[in-house]
Coordinates of C-alpha atoms in Angstrom, one line a residue:
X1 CA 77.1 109.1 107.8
X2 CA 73.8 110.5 109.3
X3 CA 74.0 113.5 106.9
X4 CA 75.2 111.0 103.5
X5 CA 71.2 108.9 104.6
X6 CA 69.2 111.8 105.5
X7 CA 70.1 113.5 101.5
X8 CA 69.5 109.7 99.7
X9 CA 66.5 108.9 102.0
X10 CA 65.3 112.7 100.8
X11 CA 66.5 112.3 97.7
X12 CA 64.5 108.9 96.6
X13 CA 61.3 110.9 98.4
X14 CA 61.5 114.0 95.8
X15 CA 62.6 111.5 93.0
X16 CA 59.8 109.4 93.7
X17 CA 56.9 112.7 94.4
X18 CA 58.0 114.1 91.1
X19 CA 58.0 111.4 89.0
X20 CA 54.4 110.4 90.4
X21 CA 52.9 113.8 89.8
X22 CA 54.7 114.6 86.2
X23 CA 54.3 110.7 85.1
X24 CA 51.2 111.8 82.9
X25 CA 52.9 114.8 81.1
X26 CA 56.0 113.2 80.7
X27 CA 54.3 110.5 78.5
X28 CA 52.9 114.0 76.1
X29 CA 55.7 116.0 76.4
X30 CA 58.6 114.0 74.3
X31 CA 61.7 114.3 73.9
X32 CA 62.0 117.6 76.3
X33 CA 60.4 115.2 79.2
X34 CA 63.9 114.2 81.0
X35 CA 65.5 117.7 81.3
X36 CA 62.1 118.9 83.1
X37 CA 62.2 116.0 85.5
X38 CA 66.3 116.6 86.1
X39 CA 65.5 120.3 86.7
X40 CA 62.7 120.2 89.0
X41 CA 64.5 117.2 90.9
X42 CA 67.8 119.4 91.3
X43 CA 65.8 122.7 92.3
X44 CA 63.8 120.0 95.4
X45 CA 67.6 118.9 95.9
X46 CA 69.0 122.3 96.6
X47 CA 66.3 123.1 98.9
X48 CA 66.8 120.3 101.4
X49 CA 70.5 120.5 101.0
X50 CA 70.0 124.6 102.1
X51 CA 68.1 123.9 105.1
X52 CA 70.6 120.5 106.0
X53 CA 73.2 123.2 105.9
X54 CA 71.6 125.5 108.2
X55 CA 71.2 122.7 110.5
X56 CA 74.7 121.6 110.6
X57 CA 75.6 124.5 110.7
X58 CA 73.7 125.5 113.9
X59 CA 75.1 122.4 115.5
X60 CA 79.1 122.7 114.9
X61 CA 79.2 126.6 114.8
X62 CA 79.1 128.6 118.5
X63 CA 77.7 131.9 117.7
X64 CA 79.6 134.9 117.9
X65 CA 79.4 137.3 121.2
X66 CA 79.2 140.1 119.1
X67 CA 76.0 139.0 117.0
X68 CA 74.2 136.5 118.9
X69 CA 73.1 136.0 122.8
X70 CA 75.9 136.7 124.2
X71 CA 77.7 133.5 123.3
X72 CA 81.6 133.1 122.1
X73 CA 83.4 131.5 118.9
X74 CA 86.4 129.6 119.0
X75 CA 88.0 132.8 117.4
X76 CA 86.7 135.0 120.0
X77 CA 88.9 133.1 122.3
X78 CA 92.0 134.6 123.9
X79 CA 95.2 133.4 122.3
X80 CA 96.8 131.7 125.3
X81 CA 93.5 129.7 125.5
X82 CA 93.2 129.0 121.9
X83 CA 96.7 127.8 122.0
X84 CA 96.3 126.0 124.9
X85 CA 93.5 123.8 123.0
X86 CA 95.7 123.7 119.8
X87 CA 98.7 122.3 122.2
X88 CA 97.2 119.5 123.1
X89 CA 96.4 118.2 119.6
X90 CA 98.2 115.2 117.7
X91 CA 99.3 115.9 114.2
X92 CA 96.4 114.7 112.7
X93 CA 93.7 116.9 114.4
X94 CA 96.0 120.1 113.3
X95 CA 96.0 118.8 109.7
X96 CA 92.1 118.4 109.9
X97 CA 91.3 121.6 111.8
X98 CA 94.0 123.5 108.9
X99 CA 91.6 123.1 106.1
X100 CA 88.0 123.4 108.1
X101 CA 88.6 127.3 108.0
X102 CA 91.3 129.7 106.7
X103 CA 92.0 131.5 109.9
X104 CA 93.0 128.4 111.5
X105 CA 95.4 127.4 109.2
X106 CA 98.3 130.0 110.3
X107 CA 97.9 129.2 113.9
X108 CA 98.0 124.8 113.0
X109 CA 101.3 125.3 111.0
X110 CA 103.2 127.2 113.7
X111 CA 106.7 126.2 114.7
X112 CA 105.4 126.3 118.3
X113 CA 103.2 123.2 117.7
X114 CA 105.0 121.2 115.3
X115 CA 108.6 121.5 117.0
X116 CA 106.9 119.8 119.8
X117 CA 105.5 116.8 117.7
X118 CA 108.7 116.4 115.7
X119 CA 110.5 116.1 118.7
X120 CA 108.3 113.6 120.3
X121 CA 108.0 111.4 117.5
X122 CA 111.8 112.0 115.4
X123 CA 114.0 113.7 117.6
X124 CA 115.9 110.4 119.2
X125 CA 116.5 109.2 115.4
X126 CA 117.2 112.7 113.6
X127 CA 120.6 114.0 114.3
X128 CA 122.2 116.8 113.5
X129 CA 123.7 114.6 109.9
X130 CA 119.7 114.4 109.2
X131 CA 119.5 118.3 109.8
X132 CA 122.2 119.2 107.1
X133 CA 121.0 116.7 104.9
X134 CA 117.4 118.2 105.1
X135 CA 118.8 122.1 104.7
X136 CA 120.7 121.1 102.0
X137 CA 117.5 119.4 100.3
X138 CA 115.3 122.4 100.8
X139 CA 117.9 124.4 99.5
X140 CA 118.1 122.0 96.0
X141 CA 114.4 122.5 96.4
X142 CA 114.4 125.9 96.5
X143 CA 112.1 127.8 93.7
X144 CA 110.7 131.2 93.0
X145 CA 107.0 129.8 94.4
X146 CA 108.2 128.0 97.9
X147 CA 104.4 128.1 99.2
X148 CA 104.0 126.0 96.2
X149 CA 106.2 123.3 97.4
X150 CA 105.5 123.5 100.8
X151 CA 101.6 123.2 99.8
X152 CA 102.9 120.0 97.6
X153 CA 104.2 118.8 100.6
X154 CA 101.8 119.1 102.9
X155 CA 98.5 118.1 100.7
X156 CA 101.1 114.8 100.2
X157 CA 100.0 114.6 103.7
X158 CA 96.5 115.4 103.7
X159 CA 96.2 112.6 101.5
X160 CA 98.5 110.2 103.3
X161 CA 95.5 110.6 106.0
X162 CA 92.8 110.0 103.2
X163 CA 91.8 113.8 102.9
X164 CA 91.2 116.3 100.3
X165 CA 92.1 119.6 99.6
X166 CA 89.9 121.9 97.5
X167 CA 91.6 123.1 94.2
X168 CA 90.3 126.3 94.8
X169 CA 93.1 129.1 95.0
X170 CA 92.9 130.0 99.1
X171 CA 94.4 133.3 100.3
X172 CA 96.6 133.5 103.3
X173 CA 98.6 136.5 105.1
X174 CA 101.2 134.0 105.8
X175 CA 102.7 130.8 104.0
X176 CA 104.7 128.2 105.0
X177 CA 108.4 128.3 104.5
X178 CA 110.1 125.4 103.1
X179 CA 112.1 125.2 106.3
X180 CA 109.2 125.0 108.8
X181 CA 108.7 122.0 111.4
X182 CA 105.8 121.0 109.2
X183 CA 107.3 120.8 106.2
X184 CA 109.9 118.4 107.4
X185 CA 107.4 116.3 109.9
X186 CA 105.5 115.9 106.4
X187 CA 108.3 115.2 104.6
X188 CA 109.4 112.1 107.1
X189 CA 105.6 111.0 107.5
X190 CA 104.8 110.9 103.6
X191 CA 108.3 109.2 102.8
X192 CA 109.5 112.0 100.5
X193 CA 113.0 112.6 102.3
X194 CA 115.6 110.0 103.0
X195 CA 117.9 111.1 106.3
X196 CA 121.2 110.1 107.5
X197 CA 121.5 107.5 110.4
X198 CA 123.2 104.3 112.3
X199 CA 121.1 100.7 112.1
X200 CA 121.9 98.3 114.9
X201 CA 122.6 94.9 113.6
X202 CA 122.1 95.3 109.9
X203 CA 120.4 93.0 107.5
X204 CA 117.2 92.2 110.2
X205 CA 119.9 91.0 112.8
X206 CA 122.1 88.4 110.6
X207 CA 124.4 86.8 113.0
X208 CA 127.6 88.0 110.9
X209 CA 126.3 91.4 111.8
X210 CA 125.5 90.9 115.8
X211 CA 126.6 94.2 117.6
X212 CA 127.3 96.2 114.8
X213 CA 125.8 99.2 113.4
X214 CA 126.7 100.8 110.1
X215 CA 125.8 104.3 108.0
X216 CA 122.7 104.2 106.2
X217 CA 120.3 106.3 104.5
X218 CA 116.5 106.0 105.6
X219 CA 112.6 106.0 104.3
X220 CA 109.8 105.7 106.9
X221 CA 107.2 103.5 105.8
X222 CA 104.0 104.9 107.7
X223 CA 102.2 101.8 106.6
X224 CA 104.2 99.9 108.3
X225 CA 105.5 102.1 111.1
X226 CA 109.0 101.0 110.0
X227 CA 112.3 102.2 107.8
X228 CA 113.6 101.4 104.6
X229 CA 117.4 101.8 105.0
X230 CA 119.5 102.0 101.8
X231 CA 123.4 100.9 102.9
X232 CA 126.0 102.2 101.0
X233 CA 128.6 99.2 99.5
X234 CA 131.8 99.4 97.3
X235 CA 129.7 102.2 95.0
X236 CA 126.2 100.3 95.0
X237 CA 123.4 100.2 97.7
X238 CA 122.0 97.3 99.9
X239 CA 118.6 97.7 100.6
X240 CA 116.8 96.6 103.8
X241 CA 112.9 96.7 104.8
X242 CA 111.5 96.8 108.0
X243 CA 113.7 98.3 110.0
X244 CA 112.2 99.2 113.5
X245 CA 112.9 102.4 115.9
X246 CA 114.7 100.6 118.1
X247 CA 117.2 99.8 115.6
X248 CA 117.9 103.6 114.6
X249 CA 120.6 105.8 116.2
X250 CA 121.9 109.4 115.6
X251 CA 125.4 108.9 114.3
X252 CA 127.6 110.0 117.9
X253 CA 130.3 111.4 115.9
X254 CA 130.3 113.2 112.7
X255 CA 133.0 111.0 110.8
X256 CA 132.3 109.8 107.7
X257 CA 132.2 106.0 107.2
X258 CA 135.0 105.9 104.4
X259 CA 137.1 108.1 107.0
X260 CA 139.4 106.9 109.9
X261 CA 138.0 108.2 113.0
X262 CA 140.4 110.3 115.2
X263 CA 141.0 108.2 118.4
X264 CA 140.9 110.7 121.9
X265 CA 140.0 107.9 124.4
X266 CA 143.7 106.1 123.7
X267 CA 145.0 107.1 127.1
X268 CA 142.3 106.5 129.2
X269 CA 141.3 102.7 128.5
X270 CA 141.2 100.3 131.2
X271 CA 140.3 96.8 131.3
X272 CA 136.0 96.5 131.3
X273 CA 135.7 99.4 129.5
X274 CA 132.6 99.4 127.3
X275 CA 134.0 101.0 123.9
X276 CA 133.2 101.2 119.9
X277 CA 135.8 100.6 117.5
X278 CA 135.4 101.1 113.7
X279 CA 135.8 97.5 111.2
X280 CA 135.9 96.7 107.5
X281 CA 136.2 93.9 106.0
X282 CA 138.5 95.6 103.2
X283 CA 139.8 98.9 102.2
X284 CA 137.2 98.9 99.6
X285 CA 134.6 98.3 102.2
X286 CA 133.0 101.5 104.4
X287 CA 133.8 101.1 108.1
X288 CA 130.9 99.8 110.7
X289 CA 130.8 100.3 114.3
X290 CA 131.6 97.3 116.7
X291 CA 130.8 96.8 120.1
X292 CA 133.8 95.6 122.5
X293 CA 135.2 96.1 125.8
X294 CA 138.6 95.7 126.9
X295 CA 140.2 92.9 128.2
X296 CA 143.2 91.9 129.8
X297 CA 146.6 91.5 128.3
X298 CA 147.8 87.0 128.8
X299 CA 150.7 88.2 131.2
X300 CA 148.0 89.7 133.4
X301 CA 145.6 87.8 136.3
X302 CA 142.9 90.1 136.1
X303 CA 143.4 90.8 140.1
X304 CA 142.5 94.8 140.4
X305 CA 145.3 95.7 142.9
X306 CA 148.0 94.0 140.5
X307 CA 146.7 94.8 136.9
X308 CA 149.5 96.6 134.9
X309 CA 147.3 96.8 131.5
X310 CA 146.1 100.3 132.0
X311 CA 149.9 101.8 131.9
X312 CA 150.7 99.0 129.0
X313 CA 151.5 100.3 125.6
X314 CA 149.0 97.8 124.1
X315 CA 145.2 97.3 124.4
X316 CA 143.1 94.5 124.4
X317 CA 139.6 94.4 123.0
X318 CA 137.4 91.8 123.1
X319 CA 134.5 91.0 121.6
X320 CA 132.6 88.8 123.3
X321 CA 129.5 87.7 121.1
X322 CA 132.5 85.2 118.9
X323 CA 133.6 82.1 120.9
X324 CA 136.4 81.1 122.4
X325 CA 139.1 80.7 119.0
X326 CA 137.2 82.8 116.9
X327 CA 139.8 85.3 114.8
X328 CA 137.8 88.3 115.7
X329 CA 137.5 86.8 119.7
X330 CA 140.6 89.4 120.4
X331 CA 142.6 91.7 118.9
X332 CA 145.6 94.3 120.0
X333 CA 145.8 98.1 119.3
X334 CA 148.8 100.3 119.6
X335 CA 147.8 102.7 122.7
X336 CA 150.5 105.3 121.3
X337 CA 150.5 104.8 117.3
X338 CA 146.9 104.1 116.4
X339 CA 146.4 103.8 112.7
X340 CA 144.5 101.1 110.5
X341 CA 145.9 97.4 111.7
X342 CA 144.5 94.4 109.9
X343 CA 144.8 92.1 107.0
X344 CA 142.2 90.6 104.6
X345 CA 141.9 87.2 106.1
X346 CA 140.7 89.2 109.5
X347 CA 139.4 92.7 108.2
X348 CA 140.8 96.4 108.6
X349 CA 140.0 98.1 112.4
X350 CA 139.9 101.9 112.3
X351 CA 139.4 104.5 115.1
X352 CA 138.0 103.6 118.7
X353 CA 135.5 105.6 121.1
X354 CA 135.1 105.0 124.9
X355 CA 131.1 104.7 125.8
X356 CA 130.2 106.5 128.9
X357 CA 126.6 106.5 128.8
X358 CA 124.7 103.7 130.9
X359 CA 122.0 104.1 128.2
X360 CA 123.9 103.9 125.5
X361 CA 125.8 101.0 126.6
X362 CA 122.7 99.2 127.6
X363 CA 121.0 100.1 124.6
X364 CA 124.4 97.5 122.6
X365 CA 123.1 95.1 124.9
X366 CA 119.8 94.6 123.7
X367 CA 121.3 93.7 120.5
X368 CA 123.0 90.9 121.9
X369 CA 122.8 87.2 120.4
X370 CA 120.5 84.4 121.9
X371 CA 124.0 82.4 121.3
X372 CA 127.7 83.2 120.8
X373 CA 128.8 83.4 117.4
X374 CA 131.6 80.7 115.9
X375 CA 133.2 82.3 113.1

């Protein structure tokens, strides 16, 4: 801002000096009068503009040992101490300090720094689903001239932050591969690359959908630090907005939602079991996972020392966000022959999976309703 006033305030000084001491040959000289003034005023121009850049110059640049008293550059420093500095830069100051000089911009693209930063800010959201997807989108992408698309990628970037590239061809002993941490963090951050992912409580938390979470395919919106998520639906998409982090969970198992998952945990349910069961509403339908634990069989008390419903052939699973005489309260699985059970008045259940984690399970009860749900 200091430099933009200093060049007008100069500017309006030379305009104003010129025009005052040519004013009386202007008025003789015709029509050849404004191209004088327009020269003469560009050649006073260029002169302060020199000597501005000299200044600024002196201020931001640290001379070199080499040439000048003794002193050191930022190149001049050693490597671990350069990336040291470089290290403990956000995303943003590595995109600005790229394009300020070409040596730099090698080091600020390195998979060192920008694994760290996708990690940080991705990694709990970006599953290993999201990692095939995003080779198998680079490999689509794929051209003769990858620097070329990784440099569409990342000036994307540069002008999500409200920068500018030069068009001017730069020269570089190394480019950026397709495949690099900053090609994908710019991907994500521009909103170029929809991933695979689970949203808790679909459709911004409608009650049909408490403790749920189902398949979807998401956009991040950096404008609104959110997700679109694009839901896949008998062959046509439902689109939701808004979708926040704490929504968003790597898929824990790699089946696919039109796919009956294959149930290991059979064998080892007990009553208060925390566990996630798959659920359509038809055949036609992909599966969503539920939330449940399992109860008690009616012939049982509930008394530890005396429960039989471990060794029972049949399981009980309750969901507990529906009321008491809900249809979906309860329902029985076959601990021996589990396969699809269900009917269209009550919806299809597929494949179950025990929950372990304390995180994971208190993660599912965040999501739960302010009230129980009558259905």
């Amino acid at each position: 801002m200091l430099l933009f006033l200093l060049s007008c305030l100069s500017l309006v000084l030379i305009s104003k000096s010129f025009l005052e001491l040519q004013f009386l040959s202007v008025m003789h000289s015709g029509m050849w009068a404004f191209p004088r003034i327009l020269l003469i005023t560009l050649k006073g121009l260029h002169k302060i503009l020199y000597r501005k850049r000299k200044f600024f110059k002196g201020i931001f640049y640290v001379p070199s040992s080499r040439k000048d008293n003794g002193g050191v550059s930022l190149l001049d420093l050693p490597d671990s101490v350069l990336d040291y500095i470089l290290d403990k830069l956000a995303p943003t100051d590595l995109c600005l300090l790229s394009v300020v000089r070409s040596s730099f911009k090698e080091k600020c693209s390195s998979d060192y720094l920008w694994e760290k930063h996708f990690n940080q800010k991705w990694g709990e959201v970006f599953g290993e689903a999201a990692w095939k997807q995003w080779r198998n989108y680079i490999s689509s992408k794929r051209s003769p001239k990858p620097q070329q698309n990784c440099r569409s990628q990342f000036l994307s970037f540069l002008s999500f932050l409200g920068l500018k590239w030069s068009s001017q061809k730069r020269k570089s002993s190394t480019s950026m591969g397709d495949s690099s941490f900053i090609s994908l963090y710019t991907a994500l951050e521009a909103g170029n690359f929809w991933f695979p992912a689970q949203v808790h409580d679909r459709e911004n938390g409608y009650v049909g959908f408490a403790l749920s979470c189902y398949d979807a395919l998401l956009c991040y919106d950096s404008s609104t630090d959110s997700f679109i998520a694009r839901y896949p639906c008998q062959g046509r998409s439902m689109i939701e907005d808004n979708v926040k982090w704490d929504r968003i969970r790597t898929p824990p198992v790699d089946t696919p939602s039109n796919v009956i998952h294959i149930s290991h945990c059979l064998d080892q349910l007990k009553p208060d079991d925390h566990i996630e069961i798959q659920w359509r509403r038809n055949t036609q339908f992909p599966y969503g996972w539920w939330y449940g634990v399992v109860g008690h069989l009616d012939t049982c008390s509930g008394n530890t020392f005396t429960c039989q419903c471990r060794i029972s052939g049949t399981v009980v699973l309750e969901f507990r966000q529906y009321e008491f005489g809900s249809r979906w309260r309860r329902t029985m699985i076959s601990r021996k022959d589990h396969r699809e059970v269900g009917s269209k008045g009550d919806g299809f259940y597929g494949g179950i999976r025990k929950i372990q984690r304390k995180q994971e399970i208190a993660k599912w009860q965040s999501f739960w309703p302010n009230c129980t749900t009558l259905r």
